[in-house]
Amino acid sequence: MYDEKCLTRIGGNIRFLRAACQISQQEMAERIGVSQTHLSNLEHNHVQISLKLLLRIANLLGCSLETLLDARKASDWVSSRCESDETRQEFYSPEEVQQLLKLLRLSKQ
């Protein structure tokens, strides 16, 4: 079951999945039709995201909407994508993404 708390995690899940797929903010923004600044604001939960934009992001990443809403599903999705040898070179491991996110958080302090 979902509650309103999942809405506050969407931005972080988008950032996590984007980083795992090694897509820059600028590239993703262009591909979903928004500015890089707007995508940054979405990822930091400064603005609300529309269902239409969620669909664009899910389609771009090749994941379900549920993956964008649930941090555990996002992590599982990244893990499953990184398991095959074919995609391993295209994605960071979940551990590498977690380290990157920690470094980003520390640099903001």
mmCIF file of N, CA and C in Angstrom:
data_model
loop_
_atom_site.group_PDB
_atom_site.id
_atom_site.type_symbol
_atom_site.label_atom_id
_atom_site.label_comp_id
_atom_site.label_asym_id
_atom_site.label_seq_id
_atom_site.Cartn_x
_atom_site.Cartn_y
_atom_site.Cartn_z
ATOM 1 N N MET A 1 0.840 -1.185 0.000
ATOM 2 C CA MET A 1 0.000 0.000 0.000
ATOM 3 C C MET A 1 0.883 1.246 0.000
ATOM 4 N N TYR A 2 0.438 2.270 -0.645
ATOM 5 C CA TYR A 2 1.203 3.506 -0.712
ATOM 6 C C TYR A 2 0.622 4.539 0.232
ATOM 7 N N ASP A 3 1.484 5.387 0.726
ATOM 8 C CA ASP A 3 1.032 6.539 1.499
ATOM 9 C C ASP A 3 1.713 7.777 0.911
ATOM 10 N N GLU A 4 1.428 8.917 1.479
ATOM 11 C CA GLU A 4 1.958 10.161 0.926
ATOM 12 C C GLU A 4 3.476 10.274 1.063
ATOM 13 N N LYS A 5 4.072 9.501 1.948
ATOM 14 C CA LYS A 5 5.522 9.557 2.135
ATOM 15 C C LYS A 5 6.269 9.152 0.870
ATOM 16 N N CYS A 6 5.684 8.250 0.089
ATOM 17 C CA CYS A 6 6.371 7.830 -1.144
ATOM 18 C C CYS A 6 6.527 9.000 -2.102
ATOM 19 N N LEU A 7 5.645 9.989 -2.010
ATOM 20 C CA LEU A 7 5.733 11.146 -2.902
ATOM 21 C C LEU A 7 6.982 11.974 -2.632
ATOM 22 N N THR A 8 7.437 11.979 -1.382
ATOM 23 C CA THR A 8 8.626 12.751 -1.040
ATOM 24 C C THR A 8 9.905 12.030 -1.443
ATOM 25 N N ARG A 9 9.794 10.771 -1.833
ATOM 26 C CA ARG A 9 10.967 9.988 -2.215
ATOM 27 C C ARG A 9 11.145 9.864 -3.731
ATOM 28 N N ILE A 10 10.185 10.325 -4.482
ATOM 29 C CA ILE A 10 10.241 10.171 -5.935
ATOM 30 C C ILE A 10 11.485 10.844 -6.516
ATOM 31 N N GLY A 11 11.762 12.056 -6.104
ATOM 32 C CA GLY A 11 12.911 12.775 -6.632
ATOM 33 C C GLY A 11 14.213 12.037 -6.397
ATOM 34 N N GLY A 12 14.387 11.539 -5.181
ATOM 35 C CA GLY A 12 15.598 10.783 -4.865
ATOM 36 C C GLY A 12 15.690 9.498 -5.661
ATOM 37 N N ASN A 13 14.543 8.847 -5.870
ATOM 38 C CA ASN A 13 14.534 7.617 -6.671
ATOM 39 C C ASN A 13 14.898 7.915 -8.123
ATOM 40 N N ILE A 14 14.399 9.023 -8.644
ATOM 41 C CA ILE A 14 14.734 9.403 -10.019
ATOM 42 C C ILE A 14 16.234 9.663 -10.124
ATOM 43 N N ARG A 15 16.780 10.409 -9.170
ATOM 44 C CA ARG A 15 18.214 10.709 -9.179
ATOM 45 C C ARG A 15 19.032 9.420 -9.083
ATOM 46 N N PHE A 16 18.626 8.503 -8.193
ATOM 47 C CA PHE A 16 19.307 7.229 -8.010
ATOM 48 C C PHE A 16 19.308 6.416 -9.304
ATOM 49 N N LEU A 17 18.138 6.293 -9.933
ATOM 50 C CA LEU A 17 18.024 5.507 -11.164
ATOM 51 C C LEU A 17 18.777 6.162 -12.319
ATOM 52 N N ARG A 18 18.703 7.479 -12.408
ATOM 53 C CA ARG A 18 19.419 8.198 -13.473
ATOM 54 C C ARG A 18 20.923 7.982 -13.330
ATOM 55 N N ALA A 19 21.414 8.099 -12.107
ATOM 56 C CA ALA A 19 22.844 7.905 -11.868
ATOM 57 C C ALA A 19 23.256 6.467 -12.152
ATOM 58 N N ALA A 20 22.421 5.507 -11.765
ATOM 59 C CA ALA A 20 22.726 4.100 -12.012
ATOM 60 C C ALA A 20 22.807 3.808 -13.504
ATOM 61 N N CYS A 21 22.020 4.508 -14.281
ATOM 62 C CA CYS A 21 22.021 4.323 -15.733
ATOM 63 C C CYS A 21 23.059 5.199 -16.425
ATOM 64 N N GLN A 22 23.808 5.948 -15.641
ATOM 65 C CA GLN A 22 24.852 6.837 -16.152
ATOM 66 C C GLN A 22 24.314 7.824 -17.185
ATOM 67 N N ILE A 23 23.184 8.412 -16.858
ATOM 68 C CA ILE A 23 22.590 9.437 -17.707
ATOM 69 C C ILE A 23 22.768 10.768 -16.993
ATOM 70 N N SER A 24 23.306 11.744 -17.678
ATOM 71 C CA SER A 24 23.495 13.060 -17.050
ATOM 72 C C SER A 24 22.138 13.733 -16.869
ATOM 73 N N GLN A 25 22.118 14.683 -15.951
ATOM 74 C CA GLN A 25 20.889 15.440 -15.734
ATOM 75 C C GLN A 25 20.482 16.163 -17.014
ATOM 76 N N GLN A 26 21.465 16.735 -17.688
ATOM 77 C CA GLN A 26 21.181 17.470 -18.924
ATOM 78 C C GLN A 26 20.580 16.552 -19.984
ATOM 79 N N GLU A 27 21.170 15.379 -20.158
ATOM 80 C CA GLU A 27 20.662 14.443 -21.165
ATOM 81 C C GLU A 27 19.248 13.990 -20.839
ATOM 82 N N MET A 28 19.002 13.628 -19.575
ATOM 83 C CA MET A 28 17.660 13.187 -19.211
ATOM 84 C C MET A 28 16.656 14.312 -19.412
ATOM 85 N N ALA A 29 17.027 15.506 -18.993
ATOM 86 C CA ALA A 29 16.121 16.646 -19.134
ATOM 87 C C ALA A 29 15.729 16.849 -20.594
ATOM 88 N N GLU A 30 16.707 16.808 -21.474
ATOM 89 C CA GLU A 30 16.424 16.972 -22.900
ATOM 90 C C GLU A 30 15.503 15.871 -23.410
ATOM 91 N N ARG A 31 15.758 14.644 -22.974
ATOM 92 C CA ARG A 31 14.992 13.508 -23.487
ATOM 93 C C ARG A 31 13.563 13.453 -22.955
ATOM 94 N N ILE A 32 13.306 14.073 -21.789
ATOM 95 C CA ILE A 32 11.927 14.076 -21.272
ATOM 96 C C ILE A 32 11.242 15.426 -21.498
ATOM 97 N N GLY A 33 11.964 16.369 -22.101
ATOM 98 C CA GLY A 33 11.349 17.633 -22.496
ATOM 99 C C GLY A 33 11.219 18.683 -21.417
ATOM 100 N N VAL A 34 12.190 18.726 -20.488
ATOM 101 C CA VAL A 34 12.194 19.773 -19.463
ATOM 102 C C VAL A 34 13.596 20.374 -19.402
ATOM 103 N N SER A 35 13.733 21.459 -18.679
ATOM 104 C CA SER A 35 15.059 22.055 -18.510
ATOM 105 C C SER A 35 15.844 21.265 -17.463
ATOM 106 N N GLN A 36 17.158 21.419 -17.509
ATOM 107 C CA GLN A 36 18.009 20.757 -16.524
ATOM 108 C C GLN A 36 17.692 21.288 -15.124
ATOM 109 N N THR A 37 17.402 22.565 -15.019
ATOM 110 C CA THR A 37 17.057 23.163 -13.731
ATOM 111 C C THR A 37 15.780 22.552 -13.172
ATOM 112 N N HIS A 38 14.794 22.356 -14.031
ATOM 113 C CA HIS A 38 13.533 21.755 -13.577
ATOM 114 C C HIS A 38 13.763 20.318 -13.109
ATOM 115 N N LEU A 39 14.568 19.557 -13.842
ATOM 116 C CA LEU A 39 14.862 18.186 -13.421
ATOM 117 C C LEU A 39 15.589 18.190 -12.083
ATOM 118 N N SER A 40 16.513 19.100 -11.899
ATOM 119 C CA SER A 40 17.203 19.212 -10.616
ATOM 120 C C SER A 40 16.212 19.502 -9.491
ATOM 121 N N ASN A 41 15.290 20.410 -9.750
ATOM 122 C CA ASN A 41 14.263 20.726 -8.755
ATOM 123 C C ASN A 41 13.382 19.510 -8.459
ATOM 124 N N LEU A 42 13.080 18.714 -9.477
ATOM 125 C CA LEU A 42 12.300 17.488 -9.271
ATOM 126 C C LEU A 42 13.076 16.498 -8.399
ATOM 127 N N GLU A 43 14.348 16.321 -8.722
ATOM 128 C CA GLU A 43 15.169 15.364 -7.992
ATOM 129 C C GLU A 43 15.369 15.758 -6.536
ATOM 130 N N HIS A 44 15.293 17.052 -6.249
ATOM 131 C CA HIS A 44 15.451 17.525 -4.869
ATOM 132 C C HIS A 44 14.113 17.822 -4.198
ATOM 133 N N ASN A 45 13.026 17.405 -4.852
ATOM 134 C CA ASN A 45 11.668 17.559 -4.307
ATOM 135 C C ASN A 45 11.294 19.011 -4.015
ATOM 136 N N HIS A 46 11.805 19.936 -4.834
ATOM 137 C CA HIS A 46 11.445 21.339 -4.685
ATOM 138 C C HIS A 46 10.161 21.673 -5.442
ATOM 139 N N VAL A 47 9.804 20.825 -6.401
ATOM 140 C CA VAL A 47 8.574 21.008 -7.169
ATOM 141 C C VAL A 47 7.859 19.664 -7.276
ATOM 142 N N GLN A 48 6.580 19.721 -7.535
ATOM 143 C CA GLN A 48 5.805 18.493 -7.705
ATOM 144 C C GLN A 48 5.975 17.982 -9.124
ATOM 145 N N ILE A 49 5.835 16.675 -9.255
ATOM 146 C CA ILE A 49 5.994 16.047 -10.565
ATOM 147 C C ILE A 49 4.630 15.574 -11.061
ATOM 148 N N SER A 50 4.401 15.744 -12.348
ATOM 149 C CA SER A 50 3.131 15.313 -12.933
ATOM 150 C C SER A 50 3.202 13.842 -13.321
ATOM 151 N N LEU A 51 2.058 13.233 -13.437
ATOM 152 C CA LEU A 51 1.995 11.840 -13.884
ATOM 153 C C LEU A 51 2.557 11.714 -15.295
ATOM 154 N N LYS A 52 2.292 12.696 -16.122
ATOM 155 C CA LYS A 52 2.792 12.691 -17.500
ATOM 156 C C LYS A 52 4.324 12.635 -17.519
ATOM 157 N N LEU A 53 4.964 13.417 -16.664
ATOM 158 C CA LEU A 53 6.418 13.429 -16.598
ATOM 159 C C LEU A 53 6.954 12.131 -15.988
ATOM 160 N N LEU A 54 6.252 11.594 -15.001
ATOM 161 C CA LEU A 54 6.637 10.301 -14.437
ATOM 162 C C LEU A 54 6.624 9.219 -15.511
ATOM 163 N N LEU A 55 5.613 9.248 -16.365
ATOM 164 C CA LEU A 55 5.528 8.274 -17.456
ATOM 165 C C LEU A 55 6.701 8.429 -18.424
ATOM 166 N N ARG A 56 7.060 9.668 -18.734
ATOM 167 C CA ARG A 56 8.197 9.902 -19.639
ATOM 168 C C ARG A 56 9.488 9.347 -19.035
ATOM 169 N N ILE A 57 9.676 9.579 -17.748
ATOM 170 C CA ILE A 57 10.891 9.118 -17.078
ATOM 171 C C ILE A 57 10.920 7.596 -17.019
ATOM 172 N N ALA A 58 9.796 6.984 -16.657
ATOM 173 C CA ALA A 58 9.729 5.521 -16.598
ATOM 174 C C ALA A 58 10.018 4.923 -17.976
ATOM 175 N N ASN A 59 9.462 5.505 -19.017
ATOM 176 C CA ASN A 59 9.708 5.010 -20.379
ATOM 177 C C ASN A 59 11.166 5.185 -20.782
ATOM 178 N N LEU A 60 11.757 6.307 -20.430
ATOM 179 C CA LEU A 60 13.153 6.553 -20.761
ATOM 180 C C LEU A 60 14.065 5.540 -20.065
ATOM 181 N N LEU A 61 13.800 5.293 -18.791
ATOM 182 C CA LEU A 61 14.633 4.368 -18.026
ATOM 183 C C LEU A 61 14.288 2.906 -18.279
ATOM 184 N N GLY A 62 13.094 2.663 -18.809
ATOM 185 C CA GLY A 62 12.663 1.283 -19.032
ATOM 186 C C GLY A 62 12.243 0.598 -17.746
ATOM 187 N N CYS A 63 11.629 1.366 -16.841
ATOM 188 C CA CYS A 63 11.189 0.799 -15.564
ATOM 189 C C CYS A 63 9.697 1.075 -15.376
ATOM 190 N N SER A 64 9.137 0.501 -14.343
ATOM 191 C CA SER A 64 7.722 0.719 -14.037
ATOM 192 C C SER A 64 7.562 1.980 -13.192
ATOM 193 N N LEU A 65 6.346 2.484 -13.140
ATOM 194 C CA LEU A 65 6.057 3.619 -12.263
ATOM 195 C C LEU A 65 6.318 3.234 -10.809
ATOM 196 N N GLU A 66 6.025 2.016 -10.476
ATOM 197 C CA GLU A 66 6.236 1.521 -9.118
ATOM 198 C C GLU A 66 7.711 1.634 -8.719
ATOM 199 N N THR A 67 8.597 1.433 -9.668
ATOM 200 C CA THR A 67 10.031 1.558 -9.401
ATOM 201 C C THR A 67 10.380 2.990 -9.020
ATOM 202 N N LEU A 68 9.708 3.956 -9.620
ATOM 203 C CA LEU A 68 9.959 5.360 -9.294
ATOM 204 C C LEU A 68 9.392 5.750 -7.932
ATOM 205 N N LEU A 69 8.361 5.035 -7.481
ATOM 206 C CA LEU A 69 7.706 5.368 -6.222
ATOM 207 C C LEU A 69 8.345 4.711 -5.000
ATOM 208 N N ASP A 70 8.985 3.584 -5.189
ATOM 209 C CA ASP A 70 9.445 2.771 -4.063
ATOM 210 C C ASP A 70 10.965 2.600 -4.118
ATOM 211 N N ALA A 71 11.661 3.079 -3.093
ATOM 212 C CA ALA A 71 13.129 3.012 -3.065
ATOM 213 C C ALA A 71 13.628 1.570 -3.111
ATOM 214 N N ARG A 72 12.934 0.671 -2.453
ATOM 215 C CA ARG A 72 13.358 -0.730 -2.462
ATOM 216 C C ARG A 72 13.236 -1.315 -3.868
ATOM 217 N N LYS A 73 12.132 -1.007 -4.537
ATOM 218 C CA LYS A 73 11.953 -1.498 -5.911
ATOM 219 C C LYS A 73 12.984 -0.867 -6.844
ATOM 220 N N ALA A 74 13.325 0.404 -6.603
ATOM 221 C CA ALA A 74 14.352 1.066 -7.409
ATOM 222 C C ALA A 74 15.693 0.356 -7.233
ATOM 223 N N SER A 75 16.028 0.037 -6.006
ATOM 224 C CA SER A 75 17.282 -0.661 -5.739
ATOM 225 C C SER A 75 17.279 -2.052 -6.363
ATOM 226 N N ASP A 76 16.156 -2.755 -6.245
ATOM 227 C CA ASP A 76 16.036 -4.085 -6.858
ATOM 228 C C ASP A 76 16.164 -3.997 -8.374
ATOM 229 N N TRP A 77 15.557 -2.968 -8.951
ATOM 230 C CA TRP A 77 15.611 -2.786 -10.403
ATOM 231 C C TRP A 77 17.049 -2.582 -10.854
ATOM 232 N N VAL A 78 17.780 -1.730 -10.134
ATOM 233 C CA VAL A 78 19.181 -1.482 -10.485
ATOM 234 C C VAL A 78 19.978 -2.769 -10.347
ATOM 235 N N SER A 79 19.755 -3.498 -9.268
ATOM 236 C CA SER A 79 20.479 -4.757 -9.055
ATOM 237 C C SER A 79 20.211 -5.737 -10.182
ATOM 238 N N SER A 80 18.959 -5.856 -10.585
ATOM 239 C CA SER A 80 18.617 -6.806 -11.649
ATOM 240 C C SER A 80 19.205 -6.370 -12.984
ATOM 241 N N ARG A 81 19.276 -5.074 -13.218
ATOM 242 C CA ARG A 81 19.858 -4.569 -14.468
ATOM 243 C C ARG A 81 21.361 -4.793 -14.502
ATOM 244 N N CYS A 82 22.003 -4.767 -13.345
ATOM 245 C CA CYS A 82 23.455 -4.894 -13.272
ATOM 246 C C CYS A 82 23.914 -6.352 -13.227
ATOM 247 N N GLU A 83 22.995 -7.277 -13.080
ATOM 248 C CA GLU A 83 23.373 -8.681 -12.968
ATOM 249 C C GLU A 83 23.863 -9.277 -14.275
ATOM 250 N N SER A 84 23.275 -8.864 -15.391
ATOM 251 C CA SER A 84 23.689 -9.462 -16.664
ATOM 252 C C SER A 84 24.988 -8.828 -17.138
ATOM 253 N N ASP A 85 25.834 -9.630 -17.731
ATOM 254 C CA ASP A 85 27.126 -9.146 -18.211
ATOM 255 C C ASP A 85 26.975 -8.104 -19.303
ATOM 256 N N GLU A 86 25.909 -8.217 -20.100
ATOM 257 C CA GLU A 86 25.715 -7.282 -21.203
ATOM 258 C C GLU A 86 25.499 -5.865 -20.711
ATOM 259 N N THR A 87 24.723 -5.702 -19.639
ATOM 260 C CA THR A 87 24.415 -4.355 -19.158
ATOM 261 C C THR A 87 25.352 -3.903 -18.056
ATOM 262 N N ARG A 88 26.167 -4.779 -17.509
ATOM 263 C CA ARG A 88 27.052 -4.413 -16.412
ATOM 264 C C ARG A 88 27.936 -3.221 -16.781
ATOM 265 N N GLN A 89 28.400 -3.155 -18.018
ATOM 266 C CA GLN A 89 29.263 -2.063 -18.433
ATOM 267 C C GLN A 89 28.508 -0.753 -18.558
ATOM 268 N N GLU A 90 27.215 -0.794 -18.736
ATOM 269 C CA GLU A 90 26.432 0.418 -18.926
ATOM 270 C C GLU A 90 25.946 1.030 -17.618
ATOM 271 N N PHE A 91 25.991 0.288 -16.516
ATOM 272 C CA PHE A 91 25.430 0.737 -15.257
ATOM 273 C C PHE A 91 26.450 0.664 -14.138
ATOM 274 N N TYR A 92 26.332 1.580 -13.187
ATOM 275 C CA TYR A 92 27.098 1.472 -11.958
ATOM 276 C C TYR A 92 26.451 0.400 -11.099
ATOM 277 N N SER A 93 27.224 -0.212 -10.235
ATOM 278 C CA SER A 93 26.655 -1.180 -9.301
ATOM 279 C C SER A 93 25.846 -0.406 -8.262
ATOM 280 N N PRO A 94 24.902 -1.061 -7.593
ATOM 281 C CA PRO A 94 24.135 -0.372 -6.541
ATOM 282 C C PRO A 94 25.049 0.217 -5.464
ATOM 283 N N GLU A 95 26.143 -0.481 -5.139
ATOM 284 C CA GLU A 95 27.069 0.020 -4.133
ATOM 285 C C GLU A 95 27.756 1.299 -4.611
ATOM 286 N N GLU A 96 28.143 1.325 -5.891
ATOM 287 C CA GLU A 96 28.770 2.515 -6.440
ATOM 288 C C GLU A 96 27.808 3.700 -6.451
ATOM 289 N N VAL A 97 26.549 3.447 -6.778
ATOM 290 C CA VAL A 97 25.551 4.521 -6.782
ATOM 291 C C VAL A 97 25.350 5.049 -5.370
ATOM 292 N N GLN A 98 25.278 4.151 -4.390
ATOM 293 C CA GLN A 98 25.112 4.583 -2.999
ATOM 294 C C GLN A 98 26.295 5.457 -2.571
ATOM 295 N N GLN A 99 27.498 5.057 -2.956
ATOM 296 C CA GLN A 99 28.682 5.842 -2.630
ATOM 297 C C GLN A 99 28.623 7.225 -3.300
ATOM 298 N N LEU A 100 28.219 7.250 -4.557
ATOM 299 C CA LEU A 100 28.091 8.523 -5.265
ATOM 300 C C LEU A 100 27.083 9.437 -4.587
ATOM 301 N N LEU A 101 25.954 8.877 -4.190
ATOM 302 C CA LEU A 101 24.930 9.680 -3.519
ATOM 303 C C LEU A 101 25.424 10.203 -2.178
ATOM 304 N N LYS A 102 26.172 9.385 -1.445
ATOM 305 C CA LYS A 102 26.740 9.835 -0.162
ATOM 306 C C LYS A 102 27.703 10.992 -0.396
ATOM 307 N N LEU A 103 28.543 10.864 -1.430
ATOM 308 C CA LEU A 103 29.485 11.935 -1.737
ATOM 309 C C LEU A 103 28.762 13.216 -2.119
ATOM 310 N N LEU A 104 27.689 13.092 -2.885
ATOM 311 C CA LEU A 104 26.915 14.274 -3.262
ATOM 312 C C LEU A 104 26.306 14.940 -2.049
ATOM 313 N N ARG A 105 25.769 14.132 -1.134
ATOM 314 C CA ARG A 105 25.171 14.701 0.090
ATOM 315 C C ARG A 105 26.224 15.407 0.918
ATOM 316 N N LEU A 106 27.420 14.810 1.049
ATOM 317 C CA LEU A 106 28.485 15.406 1.849
ATOM 318 C C LEU A 106 28.976 16.715 1.232
ATOM 319 N N SER A 107 29.004 16.760 -0.099
ATOM 320 C CA SER A 107 29.496 17.978 -0.763
ATOM 321 C C SER A 107 28.531 19.144 -0.598
ATOM 322 N N LYS A 108 27.269 18.863 -0.299
ATOM 323 C CA LYS A 108 26.280 19.922 -0.121
ATOM 324 C C LYS A 108 26.329 20.519 1.287
ATOM 325 N N GLN A 109 26.961 19.804 2.209
ATOM 326 C CA GLN A 109 26.995 20.269 3.612
ATOM 327 C C GLN A 109 28.072 21.283 3.850
#
